[in-house]
Short mmCIF file of C-alpha atoms in Angstrom, two decimals:
data_model
loop_
_atom_site.label_atom_id
_atom_site.label_comp_id
_atom_site.label_asym_id
_atom_site.label_seq_id
_atom_site.Cartn_x
_atom_site.Cartn_y
_atom_site.Cartn_z
CA MET A 4 0.00 0.00 0.00
CA SER A 5 2.68 2.42 0.98
CA THR A 6 4.58 1.93 -2.26
CA THR A 7 1.48 2.57 -4.37
CA ALA A 8 0.78 5.71 -2.34
CA ILE A 9 4.27 6.98 -3.06
CA LYS A 10 3.93 6.14 -6.73
CA ILE A 11 0.67 8.05 -6.98
CA ASP A 12 2.25 11.06 -5.27
CA ASP A 13 5.27 10.94 -7.49
CA PRO A 14 4.53 12.82 -10.73
CA THR A 15 7.37 11.08 -12.55
CA VAL A 16 5.44 7.82 -12.51
CA PHE A 17 2.83 9.25 -14.83
CA HIS A 18 5.53 10.73 -16.98
CA LEU A 19 7.38 7.41 -17.25
CA GLU A 20 4.23 5.49 -18.13
CA GLU A 21 3.53 7.78 -21.01
CA GLU A 22 7.08 8.20 -22.28
CA PRO A 23 9.31 5.40 -21.05
CA HIS A 24 12.45 6.81 -22.69
CA HIS A 25 12.29 10.15 -20.93
CA GLU A 26 14.42 10.50 -17.85
CA GLU A 27 13.47 12.74 -14.97
CA GLY A 28 14.75 16.27 -15.35
CA SER A 29 15.26 16.27 -19.09
CA SER A 30 12.59 18.95 -19.40
CA THR A 31 14.37 20.92 -16.65
CA MET A 32 17.48 21.11 -18.80
CA LEU A 33 15.52 22.37 -21.81
CA GLY A 34 13.68 24.90 -19.63
CA PHE A 35 16.95 26.13 -18.19
CA TRP A 36 18.43 26.39 -21.66
CA LEU A 37 15.46 28.57 -22.68
CA TYR A 38 16.13 30.77 -19.64
CA LEU A 39 19.76 31.11 -20.74
CA MET A 40 18.66 32.11 -24.22
CA SER A 41 16.42 34.84 -22.77
CA ASP A 42 19.34 35.95 -20.60
CA CYS A 43 21.39 36.04 -23.79
CA LEU A 44 18.85 38.51 -25.22
CA ILE A 45 19.29 40.76 -22.16
CA PHE A 46 23.03 40.81 -22.75
CA ALA A 47 22.50 41.38 -26.49
CA MET A 48 20.49 44.52 -25.67
CA LEU A 49 23.21 45.73 -23.29
CA PHE A 50 25.85 45.06 -25.97
CA ALA A 51 23.73 47.02 -28.47
CA VAL A 52 23.49 49.92 -26.00
CA PHE A 53 27.25 49.83 -25.47
CA GLY A 54 27.80 49.63 -29.22
CA VAL A 55 25.67 52.73 -29.76
CA LEU A 56 26.89 54.78 -26.78
CA GLY A 57 30.42 53.38 -26.43
CA GLY A 58 31.97 56.27 -28.37
CA ASN A 59 30.24 59.09 -26.47
CA TYR A 60 32.90 60.12 -23.96
CA ALA A 61 31.35 63.58 -23.26
CA ALA A 62 34.89 65.01 -23.28
CA GLY A 63 35.67 62.56 -20.48
CA PRO A 64 38.17 59.70 -20.33
CA GLY A 65 38.02 56.98 -23.02
CA PRO A 66 38.98 53.29 -22.95
CA LYS A 67 42.65 53.99 -23.66
CA GLU A 68 43.04 56.14 -20.54
CA LEU A 69 40.92 53.87 -18.32
CA PHE A 70 41.45 50.21 -19.17
CA ASP A 71 44.37 48.08 -18.05
CA LEU A 72 44.56 45.12 -20.43
CA ASN A 73 46.87 43.16 -18.10
CA LEU A 74 44.15 43.24 -15.46
CA VAL A 75 41.52 42.17 -18.01
CA ALA A 76 43.76 39.31 -19.17
CA VAL A 77 44.13 38.06 -15.58
CA ASN A 78 40.38 38.36 -15.12
CA THR A 79 39.73 36.41 -18.31
CA ALA A 80 42.12 33.71 -17.12
CA MET A 81 40.26 33.46 -13.79
CA LEU A 82 36.94 32.87 -15.54
CA LEU A 83 38.47 30.40 -17.98
CA PHE A 84 40.10 28.44 -15.13
CA SER A 85 36.77 28.39 -13.28
CA SER A 86 35.12 26.96 -16.39
CA ILE A 87 37.56 24.05 -16.67
CA THR A 88 37.43 23.34 -12.91
CA TYR A 89 33.64 23.26 -13.10
CA GLY A 90 34.05 20.77 -15.93
CA PHE A 91 36.22 18.63 -13.63
CA ALA A 92 33.50 18.86 -10.96
CA MET A 93 31.01 17.51 -13.48
CA LEU A 94 33.36 14.65 -14.38
CA ALA A 95 33.75 13.82 -10.68
CA MET A 96 29.95 13.96 -10.36
CA ASP A 97 29.64 11.44 -13.21
CA LYS A 98 31.83 9.07 -11.20
CA ASP A 99 29.65 9.68 -8.11
CA ASN A 100 32.71 10.93 -6.28
CA ARG A 101 31.26 13.36 -3.75
CA PRO A 102 34.49 14.62 -2.08
CA GLN A 103 36.15 15.29 -5.43
CA THR A 104 33.03 17.05 -6.75
CA LEU A 105 32.96 19.30 -3.69
CA ILE A 106 36.69 20.10 -3.97
CA TRP A 107 36.39 21.09 -7.65
CA LEU A 108 33.26 23.13 -6.90
CA ALA A 109 35.14 24.94 -4.13
CA ILE A 110 38.06 25.70 -6.48
CA THR A 111 35.55 26.96 -9.08
CA GLY A 112 34.01 29.21 -6.45
CA LEU A 113 37.43 30.59 -5.49
CA PHE A 114 38.24 31.41 -9.13
CA GLY A 115 34.81 33.06 -9.39
CA LEU A 116 35.54 35.12 -6.27
CA ALA A 117 38.95 36.10 -7.67
CA PHE A 118 37.23 37.27 -10.86
CA LEU A 119 34.74 39.33 -8.86
CA GLY A 120 37.47 40.75 -6.64
CA ILE A 121 39.52 41.92 -9.64
CA GLU A 122 36.42 43.38 -11.28
CA LEU A 123 35.43 45.25 -8.12
CA TYR A 124 39.02 46.51 -7.79
CA GLU A 125 38.83 47.77 -11.39
CA PHE A 126 35.46 49.45 -10.77
CA GLY A 127 36.78 51.02 -7.57
CA HIS A 128 39.85 52.26 -9.41
CA LEU A 129 37.70 53.80 -12.19
CA ILE A 130 35.36 55.50 -9.73
CA HIS A 131 38.32 56.77 -7.73
CA GLU A 132 39.67 58.37 -10.93
CA GLY A 133 36.35 60.12 -11.45
CA ALA A 134 35.23 57.73 -14.21
CA THR A 135 31.86 57.08 -12.56
CA PRO A 136 28.75 55.79 -14.38
CA GLN A 137 27.43 59.38 -14.39
CA ARG A 138 30.50 60.75 -16.18
CA SER A 139 29.54 59.88 -19.78
CA ALA A 140 27.24 57.69 -21.85
CA PHE A 141 30.25 55.46 -22.57
CA LEU A 142 30.83 54.89 -18.85
CA SER A 143 27.10 54.43 -18.12
CA SER A 144 26.79 51.69 -20.72
CA PHE A 145 30.15 50.19 -19.67
CA PHE A 146 29.15 49.87 -16.02
CA THR A 147 25.70 48.54 -16.96
CA LEU A 148 27.04 45.83 -19.27
CA VAL A 149 30.05 44.71 -17.22
CA GLY A 150 28.16 45.20 -13.95
CA THR A 151 25.27 42.99 -15.13
CA HIS A 152 27.76 40.26 -16.01
CA GLY A 153 29.42 40.64 -12.61
CA LEU A 154 26.02 40.43 -10.93
CA HIS A 155 25.36 37.16 -12.78
CA VAL A 156 28.69 35.78 -11.57
CA THR A 157 27.78 36.87 -8.02
CA PHE A 158 24.51 34.97 -8.17
CA GLY A 159 26.34 32.03 -9.74
CA ILE A 160 28.65 31.90 -6.70
CA VAL A 161 25.68 32.10 -4.29
CA TRP A 162 24.08 29.24 -6.23
CA LEU A 163 27.37 27.30 -6.19
CA VAL A 164 27.70 27.59 -2.40
CA THR A 165 24.04 26.57 -1.99
CA LEU A 166 24.61 23.47 -4.11
CA MET A 167 27.80 22.61 -2.22
CA VAL A 168 25.77 22.62 1.01
CA GLN A 169 23.05 20.53 -0.68
CA VAL A 170 25.55 17.99 -2.01
CA GLY A 171 27.28 17.94 1.38
CA LEU A 172 24.00 17.22 3.18
CA LYS A 173 22.19 14.92 0.74
CA GLY A 174 24.92 13.62 -1.53
CA LEU A 175 24.86 13.31 -5.29
CA ILE A 176 21.17 12.42 -5.56
CA PRO A 177 19.53 12.79 -9.01
CA ALA A 178 17.94 16.12 -8.04
CA ASN A 179 21.31 17.54 -6.99
CA LYS A 180 22.96 16.25 -10.16
CA ARG A 181 20.30 18.00 -12.19
CA ARG A 182 20.89 21.24 -10.27
CA LEU A 183 24.64 20.93 -10.78
CA MET A 184 24.08 20.46 -14.50
CA CYS A 185 21.92 23.60 -14.62
CA LEU A 186 24.59 25.59 -12.80
CA SER A 187 27.18 24.12 -15.17
CA MET A 188 25.27 25.57 -18.14
CA PHE A 189 24.86 28.89 -16.32
CA TRP A 190 28.56 29.08 -15.46
CA HIS A 191 29.81 28.22 -18.96
CA PHE A 192 27.23 30.61 -20.42
CA LEU A 193 28.70 33.45 -18.33
CA ASP A 194 32.12 32.60 -19.72
CA VAL A 195 30.68 32.86 -23.25
CA ILE A 196 29.25 36.30 -22.42
CA TRP A 197 32.65 37.32 -21.03
CA ILE A 198 34.23 36.51 -24.42
CA GLY A 199 31.93 39.16 -25.88
CA VAL A 200 32.77 41.60 -23.08
CA PHE A 201 36.55 41.37 -23.31
CA THR A 202 36.42 41.46 -27.11
CA PHE A 203 33.94 44.26 -27.76
CA VAL A 204 34.40 46.37 -24.62
CA TYR A 205 38.08 46.04 -23.75
CA LEU A 206 40.03 44.92 -26.83
CA LEU A 207 38.05 46.87 -29.43
CA GLY A 208 37.80 49.76 -26.96
CA MET A 209 41.58 50.02 -26.96
CA LEU A 210 41.53 50.20 -30.78
CA ARG A 211 38.94 52.95 -31.00
CA MET B 116 25.63 2.06 -26.21
CA SER B 117 21.88 1.55 -25.67
CA ALA B 118 19.72 4.39 -24.39
CA GLU B 119 19.25 2.68 -21.00
CA THR B 120 22.94 2.43 -20.20
CA ASN B 121 23.73 5.85 -21.60
CA ASP B 122 22.98 7.55 -18.28
CA HIS B 123 25.54 5.81 -16.12
CA SER B 124 28.16 4.91 -18.64
CA PRO B 125 31.75 5.87 -17.82
CA ASP B 126 32.70 9.32 -18.98
CA THR B 127 35.15 7.91 -21.52
CA GLN B 128 32.17 6.75 -23.55
CA HIS B 129 30.44 10.11 -23.49
CA VAL B 130 32.35 11.42 -26.46
CA ASP B 131 30.84 8.65 -28.54
CA HIS B 132 27.43 9.66 -27.25
CA LEU B 133 27.53 13.22 -28.47
CA GLY B 134 24.81 12.39 -30.94
CA HIS B 135 22.51 10.79 -28.36
CA GLU B 136 19.42 12.38 -27.00
CA GLY B 137 19.66 13.59 -23.42
CA HIS B 138 22.62 15.29 -21.78
CA ASN B 139 26.24 14.37 -21.71
CA HIS B 140 28.82 16.04 -19.52
CA GLY B 141 31.73 15.61 -21.87
CA SER B 142 34.92 13.79 -21.09
CA PHE B 143 38.24 14.87 -19.60
CA ARG B 144 39.63 14.94 -23.11
CA SER B 145 36.89 17.15 -24.56
CA TYR B 146 37.16 19.59 -21.63
CA MET B 147 40.94 19.82 -22.08
CA ILE B 148 40.62 20.34 -25.85
CA GLY B 149 38.12 23.13 -25.19
CA PHE B 150 40.34 24.67 -22.52
CA VAL B 151 43.52 24.64 -24.62
CA LEU B 152 41.68 26.04 -27.64
CA SER B 153 40.16 28.77 -25.46
CA VAL B 154 43.57 29.74 -24.04
CA ILE B 155 45.01 30.03 -27.56
CA LEU B 156 41.96 31.90 -28.88
CA THR B 157 42.15 34.32 -25.93
CA ALA B 158 45.92 34.83 -25.94
CA ILE B 159 46.19 35.72 -29.64
CA PRO B 160 43.67 38.63 -29.66
CA PHE B 161 45.13 40.01 -26.40
CA GLY B 162 48.61 39.74 -27.88
CA LEU B 163 47.54 41.44 -31.12
CA VAL B 164 46.00 44.40 -29.29
CA MET B 165 48.75 44.73 -26.67
CA THR B 166 51.63 44.63 -29.15
CA GLY B 167 49.81 46.39 -32.01
CA VAL B 168 51.83 44.55 -34.66
CA LEU B 169 49.05 44.80 -37.24
CA PRO B 170 47.13 47.83 -38.57
CA THR B 171 44.14 48.82 -36.42
CA GLN B 172 41.50 47.67 -38.89
CA ALA B 173 43.08 44.25 -39.42
CA THR B 174 43.51 43.81 -35.66
CA ALA B 175 39.83 44.67 -35.05
CA LEU B 176 38.61 42.19 -37.66
CA LEU B 177 40.92 39.44 -36.37
CA VAL B 178 39.90 40.04 -32.75
CA MET B 179 36.21 39.73 -33.67
CA ALA B 180 36.86 36.60 -35.72
CA PHE B 181 38.70 34.99 -32.79
CA ALA B 182 35.80 35.87 -30.47
CA VAL B 183 33.29 34.16 -32.77
CA VAL B 184 35.46 31.04 -33.03
CA GLN B 185 35.97 30.95 -29.25
CA ILE B 186 32.22 31.26 -28.62
CA VAL B 187 31.67 28.25 -30.90
CA VAL B 188 34.43 26.34 -29.06
CA HIS B 189 32.76 27.09 -25.70
CA MET B 190 29.37 26.06 -27.06
CA VAL B 191 30.67 22.72 -28.31
CA PHE B 192 33.21 21.70 -25.65
CA PHE B 193 31.81 23.32 -22.48
CA LEU B 194 28.08 23.66 -23.12
CA HIS B 195 28.04 20.41 -25.18
CA MET B 196 25.80 21.88 -27.83
CA ASN B 197 24.77 19.56 -30.61
CA SER B 198 21.81 19.27 -32.92
CA LYS B 199 20.48 16.16 -31.17
CA SER B 200 20.28 17.18 -27.49
CA GLU B 201 16.69 17.47 -26.18
CA GLY B 202 15.48 16.28 -29.55
CA GLY B 203 16.95 19.30 -31.31
CA TRP B 204 15.00 21.86 -29.26
CA THR B 205 18.08 23.45 -27.69
CA MET B 206 19.55 23.99 -31.14
CA LEU B 207 16.27 25.45 -32.39
CA ALA B 208 16.12 27.85 -29.42
CA LEU B 209 19.76 28.79 -30.01
CA ILE B 210 19.20 29.51 -33.71
CA PHE B 211 16.14 31.63 -32.89
CA THR B 212 18.16 33.55 -30.27
CA ILE B 213 21.04 34.13 -32.67
CA ILE B 214 18.63 35.50 -35.30
CA VAL B 215 17.05 37.90 -32.78
CA VAL B 216 20.49 38.95 -31.47
CA VAL B 217 21.83 39.61 -34.97
CA ILE B 218 18.75 41.65 -35.94
CA ALA B 219 18.81 43.66 -32.70
CA LEU B 220 22.57 44.30 -32.73
CA SER B 221 23.03 45.08 -36.42
CA GLY B 222 19.78 47.06 -36.55
CA SER B 223 20.64 49.19 -33.50
CA LEU B 224 24.18 49.89 -34.64
CA TRP B 225 23.19 50.62 -38.24
CA VAL B 226 20.28 52.93 -37.40
CA MET B 227 22.08 54.77 -34.62
CA TYR B 228 25.25 55.18 -36.67
CA HIS B 229 23.32 56.91 -39.44
CA LEU B 230 21.35 58.93 -36.91
CA ASN B 231 24.65 60.08 -35.41
CA ALA B 232 26.05 60.90 -38.85
CA ASN B 233 22.99 62.99 -39.74
CA MET B 234 22.89 64.75 -36.37
CA MET B 235 26.58 65.66 -36.41
CA PRO B 236 26.37 69.10 -38.14
CA ALA B 237 23.45 70.18 -35.93
CA THR B 238 25.30 69.25 -32.74
CA HIS B 239 28.36 71.02 -34.04
CA ASP B 240 26.41 74.20 -34.80
CA MET B 241 24.78 74.16 -31.40
CA SER B 242 28.11 73.86 -29.61
CA GLN B 243 29.42 76.76 -31.66
CA MET B 244 26.37 78.80 -30.81
CA GLY B 245 26.79 77.94 -27.16
CA GLY B 246 30.46 78.88 -27.25
#
């Protein structure tokens, strides 16, 4: 009796009876992918705004006076390292190796924090030099675009820590694996957006 | 290789399963290929801009080309994009997104560039009048 009660309560039972080849959570991945695509549209709009306003310095400082490419290169490396370490976490998850998964997730989080720290240092440096978001349309759109990306990374780290606690408490259960896979997509997606940022904002900014 | 065993197969087999429905997390090899390619595709544009060995226009075009290639590399090796995952729906959503992004970006830049070009004399006159 108890098993039938559980089966009735469990929505996946109905799902499996209708479509035996579908595994639980496959629709979650598609749904999360659609969220990422809509997030991509947000960033596309911010890139368009930066593309339109990026040359309006209002007689203020331009990219050449403000940006330090060495710092951006280090930042890019941090995000790239965090991407590969997250990949290693996923590989450890595939092997159901909980300690290794947690270690790689922690390293990913540290790289993410390093990225945020460098970005905040850069922002602080700019604001200290008087290059605030209010200074010119170029700086407004710069802070909006790069700041939105930084905010995404911040939430990614909060999510990462949450999942580390979840995995620590409940182990690598299917639900946690699914969540880790969603965060994996989110994290790699942020790295893809960063490619656009360092190319169009920093590198092409230096060539303007 | 059957659909039932696909879920818990060792990660070494996942490369072979790129075409399967469902999700694969890649293998150590595919992650390393993606990482090495990304490092190269990042280092070259940074080097080009920092050293300035090429003319500005050529550098700009190369930098953008490298960005596009690196985005594809990330999509394939890190996000494991392929035309078969989720029955092709992720690819369809991606194509739709790319179309919208291209229209929005090129449209905004094109329209605003010409708006700027047409407004330029007026702005100039106004600043002269103000001065």
